Amino acid sequence: MTANPNATRATRALFQNLRELAKTSTLFGHQDSLAYGVKWKDWHEFRTDISDVCGQHPAVFGWDLGWMGKTNHNLDDVPFKAMMVWMREVHHRGGINTVSWHMDNFHDGTAWSISRRVVARILPGGSKHQDYLDKLDAFAGFVDELELGTIITRDIPLIFRPFHEHTGSWFWWGNAHCTKEEYVALWRFTFHYLTDEKGLNNLLWAYSPDIFEDEKDYLERYPGDDYVDVLGLDDYHDVGPGGQPIEFLRRLRLLVSMAEARGKLAALTETGAEAIPDPCWWTQTLLPAIAEDPVASRIAWALLWRNDRLTHHYGPYPGHASVPDFKVFSEHSAIFFRDDLDKIYRLRIEPKA
């Protein structure tokens, strides 16, 4: 069952179908995949570097809301209006949208500005609480506008992933910049405000720390089963140069175990090796964990970060040395792309309460 008992039918269907698919397959995801690639940035008709390489589009499309309410484009220069168009098209074609939010510091600077303790100030009673409500109102307005179809209102489920990588301390909501109680209170307040006050019943909520040592470490700031649908993991550390694939596998196994014990989804919510220096990275590092291990393979999806330029990309592009290996990876029967999804938003059987 979804954390929000009033979740829309399509949102419940997405949750249930992902749980079922995760038993035998892992969906391939990519950040900003439609907005630009390594050698292009323009308005294209459903083009991705991934499709340029293997003829298939990602099943999961990641987007970020950083700078929402500040400019007409996000922190990676993706116009919010264009983002809405692409997100609608992803949904129309049977793909899945997930959104993260590199939210600016409410005193000064970006999400990476860590000079002040912000979380306590944006909670109810804090000096920046109204500013935080304004941000949440802007997000609710974005979702409402997203769902406006040409004739009728659509039901477009989103996997919402706020306050990610909090086990590190590079964001203002990170481990060193707020207490456990403050982080949990922020998550729960945000959940209730967006669901109860703003009526956003099309969200699945993803909790996604950076690397963790054990179950206790992972769950230290967990807001509770009533507030989370997806137990995620952001892991670049274990899969890049000098990383430890055995630790990657261990963490994914723990993640799946914790998620299944709670009736939740498990997902590799961010990963990748910048510029993919190993031409066999796809089949030698990523594939053994997410498709071939009997436990770790039960994650619902794996999302690679964005393809911005020659020195900063996480997916292949035409001419990259890893393209032959990626093609082998993409042909594995357990790796699903958009064309492999079938009526992901159609509810088959309602589970018992």
Coordinates of C-alpha atoms in Angstrom, one line a residue:
M1 CA 0.0 0.0 0.0
T2 CA 1.2 3.5 -0.8
A3 CA 2.2 5.8 2.1
N4 CA -0.6 8.2 1.1
P5 CA -3.8 6.2 1.6
N6 CA -5.6 8.7 -0.8
A7 CA -3.1 8.1 -3.6
T8 CA -4.7 8.2 -7.1
R9 CA -5.5 5.0 -8.8
A10 CA -2.7 5.5 -11.3
T11 CA -0.2 6.2 -8.6
R12 CA -1.2 3.0 -6.7
A13 CA -1.0 1.1 -10.0
L14 CA 2.6 2.4 -10.6
F15 CA 3.6 1.4 -7.1
Q16 CA 2.1 -2.1 -7.3
N17 CA 3.4 -2.7 -10.9
L18 CA 6.9 -1.6 -9.9
R19 CA 6.8 -4.0 -7.0
E20 CA 5.8 -6.8 -9.3
L21 CA 8.4 -5.9 -12.0
A22 CA 11.2 -5.7 -9.5
K23 CA 11.0 -9.4 -8.9
T24 CA 12.4 -10.1 -12.3
S25 CA 13.6 -6.9 -13.9
T26 CA 15.3 -3.5 -13.3
L27 CA 14.2 -0.4 -15.1
F28 CA 16.9 1.8 -16.7
G29 CA 16.7 5.5 -15.8
H30 CA 18.6 8.6 -16.8
Q31 CA 18.6 12.2 -15.6
D32 CA 17.5 15.0 -17.9
S33 CA 17.7 12.6 -20.8
L34 CA 15.3 14.4 -23.1
A35 CA 16.6 17.9 -22.4
Y36 CA 20.1 17.6 -23.7
G37 CA 23.0 15.2 -24.5
V38 CA 26.8 15.3 -24.6
K39 CA 26.9 16.9 -28.1
W40 CA 23.4 18.5 -28.4
K41 CA 21.1 20.8 -26.5
D42 CA 18.0 21.8 -28.4
W43 CA 14.3 21.0 -28.7
H44 CA 14.2 17.5 -30.2
E45 CA 11.3 15.2 -30.7
F46 CA 11.8 12.6 -27.9
R47 CA 15.6 12.2 -28.5
T48 CA 18.0 10.9 -25.9
D49 CA 21.7 9.9 -26.0
I50 CA 20.5 6.5 -24.9
S51 CA 18.3 6.0 -27.9
D52 CA 21.0 7.3 -30.2
V53 CA 23.2 4.5 -28.9
C54 CA 20.9 1.5 -28.6
G55 CA 17.6 2.5 -30.2
Q56 CA 15.7 2.4 -26.9
H57 CA 14.7 5.2 -24.4
P58 CA 15.1 5.0 -20.7
A59 CA 12.1 3.7 -18.7
V60 CA 12.6 6.2 -15.9
F61 CA 13.3 9.9 -16.6
G62 CA 14.8 12.0 -13.9
W63 CA 14.2 15.8 -13.5
D64 CA 15.3 18.4 -10.9
L65 CA 13.4 21.3 -9.5
G66 CA 16.4 23.4 -8.2
W67 CA 15.7 27.1 -8.7
M68 CA 11.9 26.6 -8.9
G69 CA 10.3 29.9 -8.0
K70 CA 13.5 31.8 -8.7
T71 CA 13.9 31.7 -12.5
N72 CA 12.1 30.2 -15.5
H73 CA 14.7 27.4 -15.8
N74 CA 16.2 25.0 -13.3
L75 CA 19.8 24.9 -12.0
D76 CA 20.9 22.8 -15.0
D77 CA 19.3 25.3 -17.5
V78 CA 16.2 23.2 -18.3
P79 CA 13.2 25.5 -18.8
F80 CA 10.4 24.5 -16.4
K81 CA 7.8 24.9 -19.2
A82 CA 9.8 22.6 -21.5
M83 CA 10.2 20.2 -18.6
M84 CA 6.5 20.0 -18.2
V85 CA 6.1 19.2 -21.9
W86 CA 8.7 16.4 -21.7
M87 CA 7.2 15.0 -18.5
R88 CA 3.7 14.8 -20.1
E89 CA 5.2 13.1 -23.1
V90 CA 7.0 10.6 -21.0
H91 CA 3.8 9.7 -19.2
H92 CA 1.9 9.6 -22.5
R93 CA 4.4 7.1 -23.9
G94 CA 4.2 4.9 -20.7
G95 CA 7.4 6.0 -19.1
I96 CA 8.0 7.1 -15.5
N97 CA 9.0 10.5 -14.1
T98 CA 11.0 11.1 -11.0
V99 CA 11.9 14.5 -9.5
S100 CA 14.6 15.5 -7.1
W101 CA 15.0 19.0 -5.7
H102 CA 18.4 20.8 -5.1
M103 CA 16.6 23.5 -3.1
D104 CA 18.5 26.7 -2.5
N105 CA 19.6 27.6 1.0
F106 CA 16.9 29.9 2.6
H107 CA 19.5 32.3 3.9
D108 CA 21.9 32.6 0.9
G109 CA 23.4 30.5 -1.8
T110 CA 22.6 27.1 -3.3
A111 CA 21.8 23.7 -2.0
W112 CA 25.5 23.3 -1.3
S113 CA 25.7 26.4 0.9
I114 CA 26.1 25.0 4.4
S115 CA 27.2 28.0 6.4
R116 CA 24.0 28.2 8.5
R117 CA 21.7 25.7 10.1
V118 CA 18.6 26.0 7.9
V119 CA 16.3 23.1 8.7
A120 CA 15.2 24.3 12.1
R121 CA 14.4 27.7 10.6
I122 CA 12.0 26.4 8.0
L123 CA 10.1 24.2 10.3
P124 CA 6.8 25.6 11.9
G125 CA 7.7 28.5 14.1
G126 CA 11.0 29.1 12.4
S127 CA 12.0 32.4 10.9
K128 CA 12.0 31.0 7.4
H129 CA 8.9 28.9 7.6
Q130 CA 6.8 31.0 5.3
D131 CA 9.6 31.1 2.7
Y132 CA 9.5 27.3 2.8
L133 CA 5.7 27.2 2.4
D134 CA 6.1 29.5 -0.6
K135 CA 8.5 27.0 -2.2
L136 CA 6.1 24.1 -1.5
D137 CA 3.2 26.2 -3.0
A138 CA 5.3 26.7 -6.1
F139 CA 5.9 23.0 -6.4
A140 CA 2.2 22.3 -6.0
G141 CA 1.4 24.8 -8.7
F142 CA 3.9 23.1 -11.0
V143 CA 2.3 19.7 -10.4
D144 CA -1.2 21.2 -11.0
E145 CA -0.1 22.8 -14.2
L146 CA 1.7 19.6 -15.3
E147 CA -1.6 17.7 -15.0
L148 CA -3.5 20.1 -17.2
G149 CA -4.2 18.2 -20.4
T150 CA -5.5 19.7 -23.6
I151 CA -9.1 18.6 -22.8
I152 CA -9.2 16.9 -19.3
T153 CA -7.1 16.8 -16.3
R154 CA -4.6 14.0 -16.4
D155 CA -3.4 11.8 -13.5
I156 CA 0.4 11.9 -13.9
P157 CA 2.1 10.1 -11.0
L158 CA 5.5 11.4 -9.9
I159 CA 8.2 9.7 -7.8
F160 CA 9.2 12.6 -5.5
R161 CA 12.7 12.5 -4.0
P162 CA 13.3 15.4 -1.6
F163 CA 16.2 16.0 0.8
H164 CA 18.4 13.3 -0.8
E165 CA 21.9 12.2 0.2
H166 CA 21.3 13.5 3.7
T167 CA 23.8 11.0 5.2
G168 CA 26.5 13.2 3.7
S169 CA 27.0 16.8 4.7
W170 CA 27.3 18.6 1.3
F171 CA 23.7 19.9 1.3
W172 CA 22.2 22.2 4.0
W173 CA 19.8 19.4 5.0
G174 CA 22.7 17.0 5.5
N175 CA 23.8 15.0 8.5
A176 CA 26.0 17.7 10.1
H177 CA 23.6 20.5 9.6
C178 CA 20.5 19.3 11.4
T179 CA 19.5 16.9 14.1
K180 CA 17.8 13.6 13.5
E181 CA 14.6 14.9 15.0
E182 CA 14.7 18.0 12.7
Y183 CA 15.2 16.0 9.5
V184 CA 12.4 13.7 10.4
A185 CA 10.1 16.6 11.3
L186 CA 10.9 18.3 8.0
W187 CA 10.1 15.2 6.0
R188 CA 6.8 14.6 7.8
F189 CA 5.8 18.2 7.7
T190 CA 6.5 18.3 3.9
F191 CA 4.5 15.1 3.4
H192 CA 1.5 16.3 5.3
Y193 CA 1.5 19.8 3.7
L194 CA 1.7 18.5 0.1
T195 CA -0.8 15.7 0.6
D196 CA -3.3 17.1 3.2
E197 CA -3.1 20.8 2.4
K198 CA -2.3 20.9 -1.3
G199 CA -4.0 17.6 -2.3
L200 CA -1.1 16.2 -4.2
N201 CA -2.2 12.5 -4.3
N202 CA -0.1 11.6 -7.3
L203 CA 3.3 11.4 -5.5
L204 CA 5.3 8.4 -4.5
W205 CA 7.8 9.4 -1.8
A206 CA 11.4 8.3 -2.2
Y207 CA 13.9 8.4 0.7
S208 CA 17.4 8.2 -0.7
P209 CA 20.5 8.5 1.5
D210 CA 24.1 8.3 0.2
I211 CA 26.1 5.2 1.0
F212 CA 25.5 3.6 4.4
E213 CA 27.2 1.1 6.5
D214 CA 24.4 -1.1 7.9
E215 CA 20.6 -1.1 8.5
K216 CA 20.9 1.0 11.6
D217 CA 22.9 3.7 9.8
Y218 CA 20.4 3.7 6.9
L219 CA 17.4 4.0 9.1
E220 CA 18.8 6.6 11.5
R221 CA 16.8 9.5 10.0
Y222 CA 14.1 7.4 8.3
P223 CA 10.8 9.3 8.7
G224 CA 8.7 6.1 9.0
D225 CA 6.8 3.6 6.9
D226 CA 3.7 5.9 6.8
Y227 CA 5.8 8.6 5.0
V228 CA 7.9 6.6 2.4
D229 CA 7.1 4.5 -0.6
V230 CA 10.7 3.9 -2.0
L231 CA 13.8 3.0 -0.1
G232 CA 16.5 4.4 -2.3
L233 CA 20.3 4.7 -2.5
D234 CA 22.5 7.2 -4.2
D235 CA 25.9 5.4 -4.8
Y236 CA 28.7 6.8 -6.9
H237 CA 31.3 6.0 -4.4
D238 CA 31.4 2.2 -4.9
V239 CA 31.1 2.1 -8.7
G240 CA 33.6 4.7 -9.9
P241 CA 37.4 4.4 -10.3
G242 CA 38.8 2.9 -7.1
G243 CA 35.4 1.9 -5.9
Q244 CA 34.5 -1.4 -4.3
P245 CA 31.9 -3.4 -6.3
I246 CA 31.6 -5.9 -3.5
E247 CA 30.4 -3.0 -1.2
F248 CA 28.0 -1.9 -3.9
L249 CA 26.5 -5.3 -4.0
R250 CA 26.3 -5.5 -0.2
R251 CA 24.5 -2.2 0.1
L252 CA 22.0 -3.1 -2.6
R253 CA 21.2 -6.4 -0.9
L254 CA 20.6 -4.6 2.4
L255 CA 18.4 -2.1 0.7
V256 CA 16.2 -4.8 -0.9
S257 CA 15.9 -6.6 2.4
M258 CA 14.8 -3.5 4.3
A259 CA 12.4 -2.4 1.5
E260 CA 10.7 -5.8 1.2
A261 CA 10.4 -6.2 4.9
R262 CA 8.3 -3.0 4.9
G263 CA 6.3 -3.6 1.7
K264 CA 8.2 -0.8 0.0
L265 CA 10.1 -0.5 -3.3
A266 CA 13.9 -0.5 -3.4
A267 CA 15.7 1.6 -6.0
L268 CA 19.2 2.8 -7.0
T269 CA 18.0 6.4 -7.2
E270 CA 21.4 7.8 -8.5
T271 CA 24.5 6.2 -9.7
G272 CA 27.2 6.3 -12.3
A273 CA 30.9 6.7 -13.1
E274 CA 31.7 10.2 -14.4
A275 CA 32.7 10.0 -18.1
I276 CA 32.6 6.2 -17.8
P277 CA 36.4 5.7 -17.9
D278 CA 36.0 1.9 -18.0
P279 CA 34.7 0.8 -21.4
C280 CA 33.3 -2.4 -19.9
W281 CA 31.7 -0.6 -16.9
W282 CA 28.1 -1.6 -17.9
T283 CA 28.6 -5.3 -17.9
Q284 CA 31.5 -5.7 -15.4
T285 CA 30.4 -3.3 -12.7
L286 CA 26.7 -2.3 -13.0
L287 CA 25.1 -5.4 -14.5
P288 CA 26.3 -8.0 -12.0
A289 CA 24.6 -6.2 -9.2
I290 CA 21.4 -4.9 -10.6
A291 CA 20.5 -7.8 -12.9
E292 CA 22.5 -11.0 -11.9
D293 CA 22.6 -11.1 -8.1
P294 CA 19.4 -12.9 -6.9
V295 CA 18.8 -10.3 -4.1
A296 CA 20.3 -7.0 -5.3
S297 CA 18.6 -7.4 -8.7
R298 CA 15.2 -6.9 -7.0
I299 CA 15.6 -3.1 -7.1
A300 CA 12.9 -1.5 -9.2
W301 CA 15.1 0.9 -11.2
A302 CA 18.6 2.3 -11.5
L303 CA 19.0 6.0 -12.5
L304 CA 22.2 7.3 -14.1
W305 CA 23.0 10.9 -13.7
R306 CA 22.9 13.4 -16.6
N307 CA 24.8 13.7 -19.8
D308 CA 26.0 17.3 -19.8
R309 CA 29.4 17.4 -21.7
L310 CA 32.4 15.4 -22.6
T311 CA 33.9 15.6 -19.1
H312 CA 30.6 15.3 -17.2
H313 CA 28.3 12.5 -18.3
Y314 CA 27.1 9.2 -16.9
G315 CA 25.4 7.6 -19.9
P316 CA 26.9 6.6 -23.2
Y317 CA 26.7 8.7 -26.4
P318 CA 27.5 7.9 -30.0
G319 CA 31.3 7.4 -30.3
H320 CA 32.0 6.8 -26.6
A321 CA 34.3 3.9 -25.9
S322 CA 31.7 2.1 -23.7
V323 CA 29.0 2.0 -26.5
P324 CA 29.6 -1.7 -27.5
D325 CA 29.5 -2.8 -23.9
F326 CA 26.3 -0.7 -23.2
K327 CA 24.6 -2.4 -26.2
V328 CA 25.3 -5.8 -24.6
F329 CA 24.0 -4.4 -21.3
S330 CA 20.9 -3.0 -22.9
E331 CA 20.1 -6.4 -24.5
H332 CA 20.1 -8.3 -21.1
S333 CA 16.6 -9.7 -20.5
A334 CA 16.4 -8.2 -17.0
I335 CA 17.1 -4.6 -18.0
F336 CA 13.9 -2.8 -19.0
F337 CA 13.6 0.3 -21.2
R338 CA 10.5 2.3 -22.0
D339 CA 9.3 -0.1 -24.8
D340 CA 9.4 -3.0 -22.3
L341 CA 6.8 -1.4 -20.0
D342 CA 3.2 -2.4 -20.5
K343 CA 0.4 -0.4 -19.0
I344 CA 2.4 0.6 -16.0
Y345 CA -0.4 2.9 -14.8
R346 CA -3.2 0.4 -15.0
L347 CA -4.3 -1.1 -11.7
R348 CA -4.7 -4.9 -12.2
I349 CA -5.7 -6.1 -8.8
E350 CA -6.3 -4.0 -5.7
P351 CA -4.5 -5.5 -2.7
K352 CA -6.3 -6.2 0.5
A353 CA -6.1 -3.3 3.1

